[in-house]
Amino acid sequence: MSKMMKEFNDVIYKIHVEMLGGESKKFQTVFIENMAILKSYGGLTPAEKFMAKTPRGAEMVYWAKKKVNQEMYSTSMRKGIEQLLGAKVIHLFSDINIAGDLAILVFVFDKNIV
């Protein structure tokens, strides 16, 4: 892992600690041209895992987590990412696999970051 990817993951971890109360996560990041693709494992809380045992609960957790990810990275937290990489986030795409406890975030920047 490059130093920049480690620093990026550290910024993401800090955001999660500040916004979600210190959930333990494993992050993997890949930089491609003007994108950072982040895989995040282990982001569901015990309560969310309990809720996700039913189809309706899993759907509620899915949409709530998706909304939280979008909101978290559209606020001032985005500045840390932009400052580190020297590029502005112009798009953020996210999806979550509830059963696998895996989230994917794709940050698209206004210029190449590699």
PDB file of C-alpha atoms in Angstrom:
ATOM      1  CA  MET A   1       0.000   0.000   0.000  1.00  0.00           C
ATOM      2  CA  SER A   2       1.364   3.383  -0.936  1.00  0.00           C
ATOM      3  CA  LYS A   3       1.863   6.113   1.643  1.00  0.00           C
ATOM      4  CA  MET A   4      -0.904   8.175  -0.005  1.00  0.00           C
ATOM      5  CA  MET A   5      -3.400   5.284   0.206  1.00  0.00           C
ATOM      6  CA  LYS A   6      -2.536   4.728   3.877  1.00  0.00           C
ATOM      7  CA  GLU A   7      -3.022   8.432   4.600  1.00  0.00           C
ATOM      8  CA  PHE A   8      -6.324   8.364   2.660  1.00  0.00           C
ATOM      9  CA  ASN A   9      -7.506   5.374   4.720  1.00  0.00           C
ATOM     10  CA  ASP A  10      -6.441   7.185   7.911  1.00  0.00           C
ATOM     11  CA  VAL A  11      -8.567  10.211   6.928  1.00  0.00           C
ATOM     12  CA  ILE A  12     -11.529   7.941   6.183  1.00  0.00           C
ATOM     13  CA  TYR A  13     -11.092   6.160   9.525  1.00  0.00           C
ATOM     14  CA  LYS A  14     -10.980   9.515  11.335  1.00  0.00           C
ATOM     15  CA  ILE A  15     -14.213  10.557   9.606  1.00  0.00           C
ATOM     16  CA  HIS A  16     -15.901   7.323  10.707  1.00  0.00           C
ATOM     17  CA  VAL A  17     -14.719   7.750  14.295  1.00  0.00           C
ATOM     18  CA  GLU A  18     -15.972  11.339  14.455  1.00  0.00           C
ATOM     19  CA  MET A  19     -19.273  10.729  12.681  1.00  0.00           C
ATOM     20  CA  LEU A  20     -20.170   7.207  13.782  1.00  0.00           C
ATOM     21  CA  GLY A  21     -18.548   6.853  17.161  1.00  0.00           C
ATOM     22  CA  GLY A  22     -15.497   4.773  16.404  1.00  0.00           C
ATOM     23  CA  GLU A  23     -16.779   1.776  14.510  1.00  0.00           C
ATOM     24  CA  SER A  24     -13.994  -0.676  13.820  1.00  0.00           C
ATOM     25  CA  LYS A  25     -13.446  -1.020  10.083  1.00  0.00           C
ATOM     26  CA  LYS A  26     -11.058  -2.447   7.583  1.00  0.00           C
ATOM     27  CA  PHE A  27     -10.433  -0.259   4.552  1.00  0.00           C
ATOM     28  CA  GLN A  28      -8.903  -1.100   1.191  1.00  0.00           C
ATOM     29  CA  THR A  29      -8.315   1.672  -1.319  1.00  0.00           C
ATOM     30  CA  VAL A  30      -7.263   1.748  -4.945  1.00  0.00           C
ATOM     31  CA  PHE A  31      -6.421   4.928  -6.847  1.00  0.00           C
ATOM     32  CA  ILE A  32      -7.173   4.938 -10.569  1.00  0.00           C
ATOM     33  CA  GLU A  33      -6.650   8.138 -12.564  1.00  0.00           C
ATOM     34  CA  ASN A  34      -9.107  10.605 -10.981  1.00  0.00           C
ATOM     35  CA  MET A  35     -10.859   8.086  -8.709  1.00  0.00           C
ATOM     36  CA  ALA A  36     -10.382   6.613  -5.258  1.00  0.00           C
ATOM     37  CA  ILE A  37     -12.247   3.339  -4.848  1.00  0.00           C
ATOM     38  CA  LEU A  38     -12.711   2.353  -1.222  1.00  0.00           C
ATOM     39  CA  LYS A  39     -13.907  -0.994   0.133  1.00  0.00           C
ATOM     40  CA  SER A  40     -15.002  -0.789   3.755  1.00  0.00           C
ATOM     41  CA  TYR A  41     -15.604  -3.933   5.801  1.00  0.00           C
ATOM     42  CA  GLY A  42     -17.314  -4.310   9.160  1.00  0.00           C
ATOM     43  CA  GLY A  43     -19.353  -1.122   9.277  1.00  0.00           C
ATOM     44  CA  LEU A  44     -22.601  -2.521  10.607  1.00  0.00           C
ATOM     45  CA  THR A  45     -23.359  -1.993  14.267  1.00  0.00           C
ATOM     46  CA  PRO A  46     -24.806  -4.839  16.360  1.00  0.00           C
ATOM     47  CA  ALA A  47     -28.199  -3.096  16.206  1.00  0.00           C
ATOM     48  CA  GLU A  48     -28.046  -2.828  12.408  1.00  0.00           C
ATOM     49  CA  LYS A  49     -27.092  -6.507  12.136  1.00  0.00           C
ATOM     50  CA  PHE A  50     -30.076  -7.388  14.319  1.00  0.00           C
ATOM     51  CA  MET A  51     -32.402  -5.242  12.194  1.00  0.00           C
ATOM     52  CA  ALA A  52     -31.045  -6.764   8.973  1.00  0.00           C
ATOM     53  CA  LYS A  53     -32.254 -10.239   9.943  1.00  0.00           C
ATOM     54  CA  THR A  54     -35.560  -9.521   8.217  1.00  0.00           C
ATOM     55  CA  PRO A  55     -35.981  -8.368   4.608  1.00  0.00           C
ATOM     56  CA  ARG A  56     -37.699  -5.144   5.704  1.00  0.00           C
ATOM     57  CA  GLY A  57     -35.012  -4.452   8.303  1.00  0.00           C
ATOM     58  CA  ALA A  58     -32.222  -5.118   5.781  1.00  0.00           C
ATOM     59  CA  GLU A  59     -33.839  -2.651   3.389  1.00  0.00           C
ATOM     60  CA  MET A  60     -34.091   0.006   6.110  1.00  0.00           C
ATOM     61  CA  VAL A  61     -30.436  -0.490   7.105  1.00  0.00           C
ATOM     62  CA  TYR A  62     -29.361  -0.379   3.441  1.00  0.00           C
ATOM     63  CA  TRP A  63     -31.009   2.979   2.738  1.00  0.00           C
ATOM     64  CA  ALA A  64     -29.979   4.478   6.081  1.00  0.00           C
ATOM     65  CA  LYS A  65     -26.300   3.521   5.604  1.00  0.00           C
ATOM     66  CA  LYS A  66     -26.346   4.743   2.012  1.00  0.00           C
ATOM     67  CA  LYS A  67     -27.745   8.095   3.151  1.00  0.00           C
ATOM     68  CA  VAL A  68     -25.228   8.363   6.006  1.00  0.00           C
ATOM     69  CA  ASN A  69     -22.329   7.746   3.595  1.00  0.00           C
ATOM     70  CA  GLN A  70     -23.591  10.397   1.191  1.00  0.00           C
ATOM     71  CA  GLU A  71     -24.142  12.939   3.966  1.00  0.00           C
ATOM     72  CA  MET A  72     -20.888  12.205   5.785  1.00  0.00           C
ATOM     73  CA  TYR A  73     -18.730  12.857   2.748  1.00  0.00           C
ATOM     74  CA  SER A  74     -20.679  15.853   1.448  1.00  0.00           C
ATOM     75  CA  THR A  75     -20.019  17.945   4.563  1.00  0.00           C
ATOM     76  CA  SER A  76     -16.870  19.573   5.819  1.00  0.00           C
ATOM     77  CA  MET A  77     -15.341  16.094   6.179  1.00  0.00           C
ATOM     78  CA  ARG A  78     -14.751  16.227   2.439  1.00  0.00           C
ATOM     79  CA  LYS A  79     -12.133  18.933   2.996  1.00  0.00           C
ATOM     80  CA  GLY A  80      -9.689  16.515   4.642  1.00  0.00           C
ATOM     81  CA  ILE A  81      -9.865  14.207   1.635  1.00  0.00           C
ATOM     82  CA  GLU A  82      -9.486  17.071  -0.822  1.00  0.00           C
ATOM     83  CA  GLN A  83      -6.604  18.596   1.103  1.00  0.00           C
ATOM     84  CA  LEU A  84      -4.736  15.297   1.261  1.00  0.00           C
ATOM     85  CA  LEU A  85      -5.089  14.521  -2.441  1.00  0.00           C
ATOM     86  CA  GLY A  86      -4.928  18.074  -3.782  1.00  0.00           C
ATOM     87  CA  ALA A  87      -8.094  17.585  -5.823  1.00  0.00           C
ATOM     88  CA  LYS A  88     -11.789  18.392  -5.364  1.00  0.00           C
ATOM     89  CA  VAL A  89     -14.404  15.660  -5.005  1.00  0.00           C
ATOM     90  CA  ILE A  90     -16.901  16.187  -7.807  1.00  0.00           C
ATOM     91  CA  HIS A  91     -18.935  12.972  -7.414  1.00  0.00           C
ATOM     92  CA  LEU A  92     -19.405  10.299  -4.786  1.00  0.00           C
ATOM     93  CA  PHE A  93     -21.018   6.958  -5.483  1.00  0.00           C
ATOM     94  CA  SER A  94     -21.726   4.445  -2.741  1.00  0.00           C
ATOM     95  CA  ASP A  95     -23.329   1.075  -2.307  1.00  0.00           C
ATOM     96  CA  ILE A  96     -23.625  -1.386   0.546  1.00  0.00           C
ATOM     97  CA  ASN A  97     -23.960  -5.143   0.715  1.00  0.00           C
ATOM     98  CA  ILE A  98     -25.743  -5.687   4.008  1.00  0.00           C
ATOM     99  CA  ALA A  99     -25.331  -9.489   4.106  1.00  0.00           C
ATOM    100  CA  GLY A 100     -21.585  -9.203   3.481  1.00  0.00           C
ATOM    101  CA  ASP A 101     -21.119  -6.121   5.696  1.00  0.00           C
ATOM    102  CA  LEU A 102     -19.273  -4.424   2.833  1.00  0.00           C
ATOM    103  CA  ALA A 103     -19.547  -0.865   1.541  1.00  0.00           C
ATOM    104  CA  ILE A 104     -18.029   0.473  -1.667  1.00  0.00           C
ATOM    105  CA  LEU A 105     -17.402   4.179  -2.134  1.00  0.00           C
ATOM    106  CA  VAL A 106     -16.104   5.705  -5.338  1.00  0.00           C
ATOM    107  CA  PHE A 107     -14.788   9.254  -5.069  1.00  0.00           C
ATOM    108  CA  VAL A 108     -14.384  11.031  -8.407  1.00  0.00           C
ATOM    109  CA  PHE A 109     -12.036  14.019  -8.383  1.00  0.00           C
ATOM    110  CA  ASP A 110     -11.661  16.995 -10.693  1.00  0.00           C
ATOM    111  CA  LYS A 111      -8.180  15.838 -11.756  1.00  0.00           C
ATOM    112  CA  ASN A 112      -5.968  12.763 -11.657  1.00  0.00           C
ATOM    113  CA  ILE A 113      -4.742  11.842  -8.203  1.00  0.00           C
ATOM    114  CA  VAL A 114      -2.080   9.336  -9.319  1.00  0.00           C
TER     115      VAL A 114
END
